[in-house]
Tab-separated table of N, CA and C in Angstrom:
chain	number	residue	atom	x	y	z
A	1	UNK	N	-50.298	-32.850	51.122
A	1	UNK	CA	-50.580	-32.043	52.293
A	1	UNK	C	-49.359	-31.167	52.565
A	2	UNK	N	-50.067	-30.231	53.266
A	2	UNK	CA	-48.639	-28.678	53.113
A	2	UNK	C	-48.932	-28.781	54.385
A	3	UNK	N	-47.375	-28.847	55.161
A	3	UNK	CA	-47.172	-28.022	56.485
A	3	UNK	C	-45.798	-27.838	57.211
A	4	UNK	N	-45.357	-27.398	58.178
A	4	UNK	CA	-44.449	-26.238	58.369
A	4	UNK	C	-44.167	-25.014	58.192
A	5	UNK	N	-43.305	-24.284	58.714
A	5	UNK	CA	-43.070	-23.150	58.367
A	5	UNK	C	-41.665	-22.725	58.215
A	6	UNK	N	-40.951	-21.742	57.115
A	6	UNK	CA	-40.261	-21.831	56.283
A	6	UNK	C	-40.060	-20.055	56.841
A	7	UNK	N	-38.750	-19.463	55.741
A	7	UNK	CA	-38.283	-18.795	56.082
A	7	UNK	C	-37.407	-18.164	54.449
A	8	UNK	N	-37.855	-18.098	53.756
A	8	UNK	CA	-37.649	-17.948	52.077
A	8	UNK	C	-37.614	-16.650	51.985
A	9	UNK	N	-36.579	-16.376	50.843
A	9	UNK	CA	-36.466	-14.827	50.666
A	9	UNK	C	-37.072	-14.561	49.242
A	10	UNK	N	-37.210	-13.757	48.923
A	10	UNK	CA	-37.543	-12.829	47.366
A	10	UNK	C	-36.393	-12.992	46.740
A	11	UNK	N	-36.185	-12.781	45.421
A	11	UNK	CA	-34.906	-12.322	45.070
A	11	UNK	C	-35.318	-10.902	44.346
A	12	UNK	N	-34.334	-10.518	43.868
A	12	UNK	CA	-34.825	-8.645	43.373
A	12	UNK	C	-35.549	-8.815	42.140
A	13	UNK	N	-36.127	-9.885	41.916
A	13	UNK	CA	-37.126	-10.073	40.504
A	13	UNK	C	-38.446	-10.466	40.805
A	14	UNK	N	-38.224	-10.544	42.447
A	14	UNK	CA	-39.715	-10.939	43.126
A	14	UNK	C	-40.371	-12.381	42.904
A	15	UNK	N	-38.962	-12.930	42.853
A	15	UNK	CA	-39.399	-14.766	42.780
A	15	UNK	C	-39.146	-15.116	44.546
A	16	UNK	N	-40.044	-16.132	44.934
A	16	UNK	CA	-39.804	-17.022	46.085
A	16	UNK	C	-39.533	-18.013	45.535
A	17	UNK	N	-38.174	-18.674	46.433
A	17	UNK	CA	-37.796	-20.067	46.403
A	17	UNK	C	-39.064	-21.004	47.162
A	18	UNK	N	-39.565	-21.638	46.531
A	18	UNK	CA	-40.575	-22.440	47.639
A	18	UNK	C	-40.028	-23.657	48.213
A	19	UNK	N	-40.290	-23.907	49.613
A	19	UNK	CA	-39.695	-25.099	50.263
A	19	UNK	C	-39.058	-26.206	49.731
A	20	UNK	N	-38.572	-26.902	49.839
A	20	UNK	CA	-38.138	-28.089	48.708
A	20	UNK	C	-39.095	-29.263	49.087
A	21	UNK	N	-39.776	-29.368	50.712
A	21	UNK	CA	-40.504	-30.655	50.680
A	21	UNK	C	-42.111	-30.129	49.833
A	22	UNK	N	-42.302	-28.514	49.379
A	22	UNK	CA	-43.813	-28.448	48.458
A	22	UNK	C	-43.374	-28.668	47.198
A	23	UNK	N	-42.138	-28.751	46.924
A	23	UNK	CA	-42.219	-28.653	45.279
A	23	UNK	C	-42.833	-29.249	44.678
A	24	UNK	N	-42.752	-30.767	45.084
A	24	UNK	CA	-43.335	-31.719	44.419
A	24	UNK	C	-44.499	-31.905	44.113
A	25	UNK	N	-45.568	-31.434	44.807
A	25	UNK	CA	-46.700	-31.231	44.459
A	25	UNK	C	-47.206	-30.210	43.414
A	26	UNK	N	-46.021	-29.203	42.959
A	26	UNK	CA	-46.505	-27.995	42.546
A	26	UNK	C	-45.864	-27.860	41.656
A	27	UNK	N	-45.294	-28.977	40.751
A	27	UNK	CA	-44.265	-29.304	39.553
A	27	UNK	C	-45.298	-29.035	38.777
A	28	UNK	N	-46.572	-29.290	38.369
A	28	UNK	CA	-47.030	-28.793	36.830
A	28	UNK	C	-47.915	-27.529	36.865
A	29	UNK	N	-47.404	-26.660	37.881
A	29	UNK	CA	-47.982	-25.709	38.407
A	29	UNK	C	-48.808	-25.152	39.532
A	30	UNK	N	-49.174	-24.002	39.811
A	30	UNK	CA	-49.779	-23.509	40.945
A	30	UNK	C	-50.921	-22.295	40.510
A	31	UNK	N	-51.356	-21.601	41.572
A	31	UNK	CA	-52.068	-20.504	41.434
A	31	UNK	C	-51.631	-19.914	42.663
A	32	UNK	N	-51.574	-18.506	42.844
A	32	UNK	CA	-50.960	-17.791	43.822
A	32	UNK	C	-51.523	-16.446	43.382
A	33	UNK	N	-52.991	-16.224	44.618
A	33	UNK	CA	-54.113	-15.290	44.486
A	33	UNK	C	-53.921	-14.673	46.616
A	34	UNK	N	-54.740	-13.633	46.287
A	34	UNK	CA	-54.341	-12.708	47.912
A	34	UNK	C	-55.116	-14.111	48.571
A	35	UNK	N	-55.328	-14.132	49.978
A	35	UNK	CA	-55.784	-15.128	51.107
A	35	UNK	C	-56.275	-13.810	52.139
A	36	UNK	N	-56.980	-14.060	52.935
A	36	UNK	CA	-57.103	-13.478	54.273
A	36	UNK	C	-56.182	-13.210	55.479
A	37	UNK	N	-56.838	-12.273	55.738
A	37	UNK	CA	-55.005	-11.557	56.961
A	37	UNK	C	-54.080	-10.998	56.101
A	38	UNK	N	-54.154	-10.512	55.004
A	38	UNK	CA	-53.053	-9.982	53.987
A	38	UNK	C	-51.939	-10.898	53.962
A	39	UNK	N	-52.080	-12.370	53.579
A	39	UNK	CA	-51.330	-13.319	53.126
A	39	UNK	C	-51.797	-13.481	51.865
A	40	UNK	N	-50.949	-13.935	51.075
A	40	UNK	CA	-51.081	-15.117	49.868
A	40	UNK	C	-51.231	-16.189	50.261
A	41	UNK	N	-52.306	-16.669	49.116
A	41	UNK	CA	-52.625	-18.141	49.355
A	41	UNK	C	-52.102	-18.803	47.809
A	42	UNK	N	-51.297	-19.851	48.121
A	42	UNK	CA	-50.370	-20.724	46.870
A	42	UNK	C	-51.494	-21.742	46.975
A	43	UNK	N	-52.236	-22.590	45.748
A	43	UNK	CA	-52.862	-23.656	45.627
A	43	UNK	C	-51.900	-24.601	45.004
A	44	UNK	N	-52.255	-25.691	44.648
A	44	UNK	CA	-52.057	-26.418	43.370
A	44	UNK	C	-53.382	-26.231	42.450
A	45	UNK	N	-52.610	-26.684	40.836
A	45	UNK	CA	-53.936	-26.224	40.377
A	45	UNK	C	-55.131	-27.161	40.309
A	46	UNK	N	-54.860	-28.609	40.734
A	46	UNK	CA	-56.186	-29.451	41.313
A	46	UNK	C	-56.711	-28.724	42.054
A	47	UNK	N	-55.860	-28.167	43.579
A	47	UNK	CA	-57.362	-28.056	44.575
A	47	UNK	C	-57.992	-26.394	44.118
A	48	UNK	N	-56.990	-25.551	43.282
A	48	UNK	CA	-57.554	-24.558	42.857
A	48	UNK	C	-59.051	-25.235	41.989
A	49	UNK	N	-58.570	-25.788	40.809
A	49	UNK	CA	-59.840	-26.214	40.447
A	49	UNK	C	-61.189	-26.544	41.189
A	50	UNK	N	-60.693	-27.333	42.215
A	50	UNK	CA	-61.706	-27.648	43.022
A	50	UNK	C	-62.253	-26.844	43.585
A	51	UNK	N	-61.784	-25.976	44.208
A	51	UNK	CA	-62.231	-24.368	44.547
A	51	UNK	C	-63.253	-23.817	44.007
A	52	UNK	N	-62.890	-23.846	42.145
A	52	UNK	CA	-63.517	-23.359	41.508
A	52	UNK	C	-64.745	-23.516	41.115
A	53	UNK	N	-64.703	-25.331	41.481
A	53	UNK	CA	-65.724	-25.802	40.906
A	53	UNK	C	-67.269	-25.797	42.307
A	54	UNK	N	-66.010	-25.524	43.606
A	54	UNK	CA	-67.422	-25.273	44.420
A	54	UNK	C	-68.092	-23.908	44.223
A	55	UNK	N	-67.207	-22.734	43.877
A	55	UNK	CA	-67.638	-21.657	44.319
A	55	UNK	C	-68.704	-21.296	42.293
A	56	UNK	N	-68.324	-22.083	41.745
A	56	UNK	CA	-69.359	-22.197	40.321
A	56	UNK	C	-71.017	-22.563	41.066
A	57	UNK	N	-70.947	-23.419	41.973
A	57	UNK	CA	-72.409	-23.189	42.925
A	57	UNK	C	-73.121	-22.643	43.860
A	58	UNK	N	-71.865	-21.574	44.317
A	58	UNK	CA	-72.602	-20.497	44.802
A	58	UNK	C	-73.663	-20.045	44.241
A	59	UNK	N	-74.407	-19.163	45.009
A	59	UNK	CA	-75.540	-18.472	43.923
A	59	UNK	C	-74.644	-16.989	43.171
A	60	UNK	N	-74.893	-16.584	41.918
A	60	UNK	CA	-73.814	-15.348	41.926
A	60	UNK	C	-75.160	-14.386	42.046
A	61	UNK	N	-76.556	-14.340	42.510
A	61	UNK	CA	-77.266	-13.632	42.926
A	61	UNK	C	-76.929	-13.358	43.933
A	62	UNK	N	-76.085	-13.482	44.871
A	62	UNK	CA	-75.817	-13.139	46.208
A	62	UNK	C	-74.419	-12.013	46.031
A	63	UNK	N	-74.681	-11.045	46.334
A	63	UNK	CA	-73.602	-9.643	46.114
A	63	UNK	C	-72.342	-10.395	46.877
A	64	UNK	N	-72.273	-11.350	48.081
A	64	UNK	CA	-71.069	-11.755	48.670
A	64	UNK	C	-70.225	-12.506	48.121
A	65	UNK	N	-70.915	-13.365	47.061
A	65	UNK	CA	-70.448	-14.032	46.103
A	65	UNK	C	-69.847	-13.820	45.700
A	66	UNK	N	-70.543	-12.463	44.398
A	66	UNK	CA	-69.502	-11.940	43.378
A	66	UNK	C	-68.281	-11.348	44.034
A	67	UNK	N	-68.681	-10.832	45.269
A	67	UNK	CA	-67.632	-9.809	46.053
A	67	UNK	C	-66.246	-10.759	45.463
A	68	UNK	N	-66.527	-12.051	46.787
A	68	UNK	CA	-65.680	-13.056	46.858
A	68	UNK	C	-65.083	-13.456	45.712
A	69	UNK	N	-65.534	-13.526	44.770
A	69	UNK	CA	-64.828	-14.461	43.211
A	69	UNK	C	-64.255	-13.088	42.640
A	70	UNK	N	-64.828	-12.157	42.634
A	70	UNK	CA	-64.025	-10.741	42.277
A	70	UNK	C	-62.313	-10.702	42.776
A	71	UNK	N	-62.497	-10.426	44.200
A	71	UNK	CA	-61.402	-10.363	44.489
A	71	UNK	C	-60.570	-11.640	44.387
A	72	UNK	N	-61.083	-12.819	44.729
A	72	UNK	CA	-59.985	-14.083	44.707
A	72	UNK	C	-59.647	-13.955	42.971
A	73	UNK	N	-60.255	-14.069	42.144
A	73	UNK	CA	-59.981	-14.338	40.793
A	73	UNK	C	-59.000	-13.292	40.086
A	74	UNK	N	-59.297	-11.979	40.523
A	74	UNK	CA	-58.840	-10.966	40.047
A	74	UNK	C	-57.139	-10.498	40.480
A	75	UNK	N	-56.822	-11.272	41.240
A	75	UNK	CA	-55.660	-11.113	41.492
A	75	UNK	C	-54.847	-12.223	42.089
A	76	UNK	N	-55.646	-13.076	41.148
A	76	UNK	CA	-54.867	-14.539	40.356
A	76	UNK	C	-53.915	-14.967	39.818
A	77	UNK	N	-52.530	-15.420	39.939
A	77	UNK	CA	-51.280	-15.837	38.958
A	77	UNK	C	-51.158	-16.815	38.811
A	78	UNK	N	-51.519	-17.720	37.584
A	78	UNK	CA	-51.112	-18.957	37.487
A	78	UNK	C	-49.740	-19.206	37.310
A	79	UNK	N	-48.928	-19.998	37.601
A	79	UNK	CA	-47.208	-20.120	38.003
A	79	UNK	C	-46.484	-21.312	37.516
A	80	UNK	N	-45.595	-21.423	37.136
A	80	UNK	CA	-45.061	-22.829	37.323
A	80	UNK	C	-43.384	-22.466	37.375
A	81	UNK	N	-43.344	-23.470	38.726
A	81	UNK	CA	-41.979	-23.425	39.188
A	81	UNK	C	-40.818	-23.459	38.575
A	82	UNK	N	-39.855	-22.995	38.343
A	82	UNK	CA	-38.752	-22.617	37.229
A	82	UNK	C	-38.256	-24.013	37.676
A	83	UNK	N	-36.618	-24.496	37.187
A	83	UNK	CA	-36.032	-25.546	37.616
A	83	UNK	C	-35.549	-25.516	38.817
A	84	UNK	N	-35.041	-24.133	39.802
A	84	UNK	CA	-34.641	-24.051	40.914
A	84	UNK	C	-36.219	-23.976	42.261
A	85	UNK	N	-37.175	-24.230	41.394
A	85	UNK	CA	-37.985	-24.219	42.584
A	85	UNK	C	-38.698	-23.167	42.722
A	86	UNK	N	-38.655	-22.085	41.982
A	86	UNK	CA	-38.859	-20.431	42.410
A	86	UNK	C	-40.034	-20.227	41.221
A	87	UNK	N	-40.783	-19.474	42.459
A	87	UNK	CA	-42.545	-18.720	41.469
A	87	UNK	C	-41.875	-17.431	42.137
A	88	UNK	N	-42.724	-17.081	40.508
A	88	UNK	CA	-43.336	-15.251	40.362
A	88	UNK	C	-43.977	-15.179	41.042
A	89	UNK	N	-43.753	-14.179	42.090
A	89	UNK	CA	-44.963	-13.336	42.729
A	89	UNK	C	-45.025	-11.886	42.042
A	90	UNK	N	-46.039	-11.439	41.307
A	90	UNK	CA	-46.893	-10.873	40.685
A	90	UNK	C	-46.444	-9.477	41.959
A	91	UNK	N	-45.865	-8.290	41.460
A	91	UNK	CA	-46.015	-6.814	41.821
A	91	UNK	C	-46.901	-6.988	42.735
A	92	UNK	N	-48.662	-6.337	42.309
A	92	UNK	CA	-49.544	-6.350	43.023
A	92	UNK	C	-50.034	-7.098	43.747
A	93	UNK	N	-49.384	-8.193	44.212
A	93	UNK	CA	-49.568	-9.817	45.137
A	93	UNK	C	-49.072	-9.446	46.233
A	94	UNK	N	-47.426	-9.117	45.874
A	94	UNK	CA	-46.230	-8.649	47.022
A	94	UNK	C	-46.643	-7.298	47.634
A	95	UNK	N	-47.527	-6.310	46.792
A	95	UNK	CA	-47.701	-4.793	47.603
A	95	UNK	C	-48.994	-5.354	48.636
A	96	UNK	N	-49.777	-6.278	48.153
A	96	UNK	CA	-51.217	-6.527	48.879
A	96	UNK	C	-50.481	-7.541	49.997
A	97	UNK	N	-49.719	-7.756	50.347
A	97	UNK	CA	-49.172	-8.782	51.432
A	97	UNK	C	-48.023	-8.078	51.997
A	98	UNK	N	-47.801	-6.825	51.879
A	98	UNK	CA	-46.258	-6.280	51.840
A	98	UNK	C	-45.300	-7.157	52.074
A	99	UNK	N	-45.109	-7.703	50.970
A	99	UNK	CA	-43.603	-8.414	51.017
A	99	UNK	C	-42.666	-7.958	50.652
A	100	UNK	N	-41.391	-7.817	51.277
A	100	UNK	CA	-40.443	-7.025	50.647
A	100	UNK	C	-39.382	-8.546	50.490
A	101	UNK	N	-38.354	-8.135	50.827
A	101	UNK	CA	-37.021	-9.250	50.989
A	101	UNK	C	-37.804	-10.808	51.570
A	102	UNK	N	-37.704	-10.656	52.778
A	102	UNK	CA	-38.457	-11.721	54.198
A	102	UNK	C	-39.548	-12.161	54.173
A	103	UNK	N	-39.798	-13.430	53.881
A	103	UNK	CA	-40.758	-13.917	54.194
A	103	UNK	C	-41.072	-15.038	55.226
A	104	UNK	N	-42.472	-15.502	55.121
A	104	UNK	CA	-42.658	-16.725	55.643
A	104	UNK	C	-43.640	-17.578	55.072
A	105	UNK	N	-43.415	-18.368	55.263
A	105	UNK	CA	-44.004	-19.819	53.864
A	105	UNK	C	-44.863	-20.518	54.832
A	106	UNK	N	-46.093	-20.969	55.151
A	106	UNK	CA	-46.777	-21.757	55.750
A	106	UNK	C	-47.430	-22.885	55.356
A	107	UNK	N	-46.986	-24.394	55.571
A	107	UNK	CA	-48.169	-24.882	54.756
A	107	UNK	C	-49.350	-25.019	55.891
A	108	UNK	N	-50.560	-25.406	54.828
A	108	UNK	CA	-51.896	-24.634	55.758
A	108	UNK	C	-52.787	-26.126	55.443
A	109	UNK	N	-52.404	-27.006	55.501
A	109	UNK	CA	-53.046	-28.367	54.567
A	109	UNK	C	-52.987	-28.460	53.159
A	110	UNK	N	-54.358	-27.914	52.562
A	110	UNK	CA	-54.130	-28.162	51.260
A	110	UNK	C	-53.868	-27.083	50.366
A	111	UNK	N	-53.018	-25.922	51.258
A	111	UNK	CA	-52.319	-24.776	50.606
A	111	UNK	C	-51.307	-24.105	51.222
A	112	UNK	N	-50.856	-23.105	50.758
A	112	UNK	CA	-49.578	-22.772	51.074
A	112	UNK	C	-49.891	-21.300	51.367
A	113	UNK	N	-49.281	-21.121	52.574
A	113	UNK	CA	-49.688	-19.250	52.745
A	113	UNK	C	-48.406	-18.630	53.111
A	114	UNK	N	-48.025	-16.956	52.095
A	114	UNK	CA	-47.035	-16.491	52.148
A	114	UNK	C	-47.133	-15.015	52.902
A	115	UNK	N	-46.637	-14.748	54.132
A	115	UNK	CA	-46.604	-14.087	55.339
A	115	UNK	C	-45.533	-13.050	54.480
A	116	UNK	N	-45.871	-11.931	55.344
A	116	UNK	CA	-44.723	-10.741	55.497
A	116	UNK	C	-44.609	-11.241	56.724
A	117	UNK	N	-43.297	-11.274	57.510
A	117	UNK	CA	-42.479	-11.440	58.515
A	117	UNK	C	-43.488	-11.092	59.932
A	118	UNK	N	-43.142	-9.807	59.954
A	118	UNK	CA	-44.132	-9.065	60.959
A	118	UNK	C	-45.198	-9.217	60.981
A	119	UNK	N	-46.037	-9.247	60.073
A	119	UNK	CA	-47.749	-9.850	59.677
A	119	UNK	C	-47.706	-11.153	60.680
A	120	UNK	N	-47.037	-12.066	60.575
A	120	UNK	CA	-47.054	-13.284	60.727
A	120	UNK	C	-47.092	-13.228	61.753
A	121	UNK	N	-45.995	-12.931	62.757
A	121	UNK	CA	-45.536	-12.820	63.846
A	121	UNK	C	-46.775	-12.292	65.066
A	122	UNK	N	-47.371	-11.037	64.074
A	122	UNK	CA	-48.298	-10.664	65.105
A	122	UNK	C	-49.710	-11.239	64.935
A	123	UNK	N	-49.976	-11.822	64.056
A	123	UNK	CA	-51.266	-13.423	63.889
A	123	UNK	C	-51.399	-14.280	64.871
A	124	UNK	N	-49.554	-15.028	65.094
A	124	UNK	CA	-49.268	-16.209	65.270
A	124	UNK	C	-49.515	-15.910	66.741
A	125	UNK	N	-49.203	-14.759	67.285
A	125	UNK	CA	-48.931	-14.680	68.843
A	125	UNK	C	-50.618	-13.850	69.019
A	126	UNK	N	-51.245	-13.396	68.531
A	126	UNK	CA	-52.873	-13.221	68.480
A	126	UNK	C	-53.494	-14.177	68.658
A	127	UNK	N	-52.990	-15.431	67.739
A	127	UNK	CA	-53.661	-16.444	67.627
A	127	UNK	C	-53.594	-17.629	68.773
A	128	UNK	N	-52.654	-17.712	69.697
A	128	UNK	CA	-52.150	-18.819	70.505
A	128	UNK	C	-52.965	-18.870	71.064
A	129	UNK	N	-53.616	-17.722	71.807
A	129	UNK	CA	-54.283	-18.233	73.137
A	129	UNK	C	-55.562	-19.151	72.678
A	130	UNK	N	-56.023	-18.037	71.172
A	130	UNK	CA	-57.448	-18.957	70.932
A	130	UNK	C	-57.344	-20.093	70.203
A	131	UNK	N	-56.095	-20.520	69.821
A	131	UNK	CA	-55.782	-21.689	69.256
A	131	UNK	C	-56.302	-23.313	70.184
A	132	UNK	N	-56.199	-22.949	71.255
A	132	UNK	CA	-56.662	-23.798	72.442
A	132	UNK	C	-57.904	-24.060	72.679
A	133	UNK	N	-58.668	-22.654	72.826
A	133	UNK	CA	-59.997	-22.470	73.153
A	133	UNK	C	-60.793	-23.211	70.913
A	134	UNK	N	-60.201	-22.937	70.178
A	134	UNK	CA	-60.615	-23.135	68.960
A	134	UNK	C	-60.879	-24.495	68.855
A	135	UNK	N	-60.290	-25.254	69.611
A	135	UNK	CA	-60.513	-26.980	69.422
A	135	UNK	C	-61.635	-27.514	69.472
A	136	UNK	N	-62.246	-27.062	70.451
A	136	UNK	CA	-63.770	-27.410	70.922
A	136	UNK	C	-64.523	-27.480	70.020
A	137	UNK	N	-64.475	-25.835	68.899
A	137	UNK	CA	-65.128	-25.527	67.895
A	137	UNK	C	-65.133	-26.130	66.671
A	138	UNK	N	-63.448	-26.438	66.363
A	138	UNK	CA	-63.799	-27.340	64.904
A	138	UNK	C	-63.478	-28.400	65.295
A	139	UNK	N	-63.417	-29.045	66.462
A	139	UNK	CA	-63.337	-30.688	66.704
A	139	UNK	C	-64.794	-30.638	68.074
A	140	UNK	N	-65.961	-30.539	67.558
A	140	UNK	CA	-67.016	-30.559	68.870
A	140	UNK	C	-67.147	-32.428	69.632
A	141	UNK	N	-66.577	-32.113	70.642
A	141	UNK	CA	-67.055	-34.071	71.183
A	141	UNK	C	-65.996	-34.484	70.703
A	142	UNK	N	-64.261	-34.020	70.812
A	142	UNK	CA	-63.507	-34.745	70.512
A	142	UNK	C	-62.564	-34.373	72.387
């Protein structure tokens, strides 16, 4: 399970250091494809698989489908962490998330989401108020 939030830079080769408490999960690799809100979403490659294997039952007669597996698949990097901890982020990953230098590292449960600074910032403070009112919805009768 991924969570906290982190504060990791690029280096000028466009590697992120990833947290030191995710490494461990993400020692025989990752996948690191765009996410929603113009974040990256970091898997491992179990729950990527698993991913895969739900969205193999979608119907791909449904145009939202393909939409969906188009874009998640298509701008896909499979990764594995160098010895210091650090993944490639892929050119066109970092322009679709504008990441420059600054980031922010989120774990999200069973993934990892990589923020541009400002992106984040203006989510996180969007998001507060309905963060409260949201409980009701994915916890109903709690």
């Amino acid at each position: 399970m991924f969570f906290g939030t982190y504060t990791p830079k690029l280096d000028e080769k466009g590697r992120l250091f990833l947290p030191a408490k995710f490494r461990d999960e993400l020692t025989e690799g990752l996948v690191v494809t765009r996410g929603q809100e113009r974040c990256l979403t970091v898997w491992s490659l179990e729950d990527f698989g698993k991913l895969t294997d739900r969205l193999r039952e979608a119907p791909v007669t449904q145009k939202s489908t393909r939409d969906y597996v188009r874009m998640l698949f298509a701008a896909a990097s499979q990764e594995v962490p160098d010895k210091q901890g650090r993944i490639n982020i892929p050119a066109p990953l970092r322009e679709y998330a504008s990441l420059r230098k600054e980031c922010v590292v989120i774990g999200s449960m069973n993934r990892i989401e990589i923020w541009d600074p400002t992106s984040w910032a203006s989510y996180s403070e969007e998001q507060e108020q309905k963060f409260s009112e949201l409980s009701d919805e994915v916890f109903p009768g709690i």
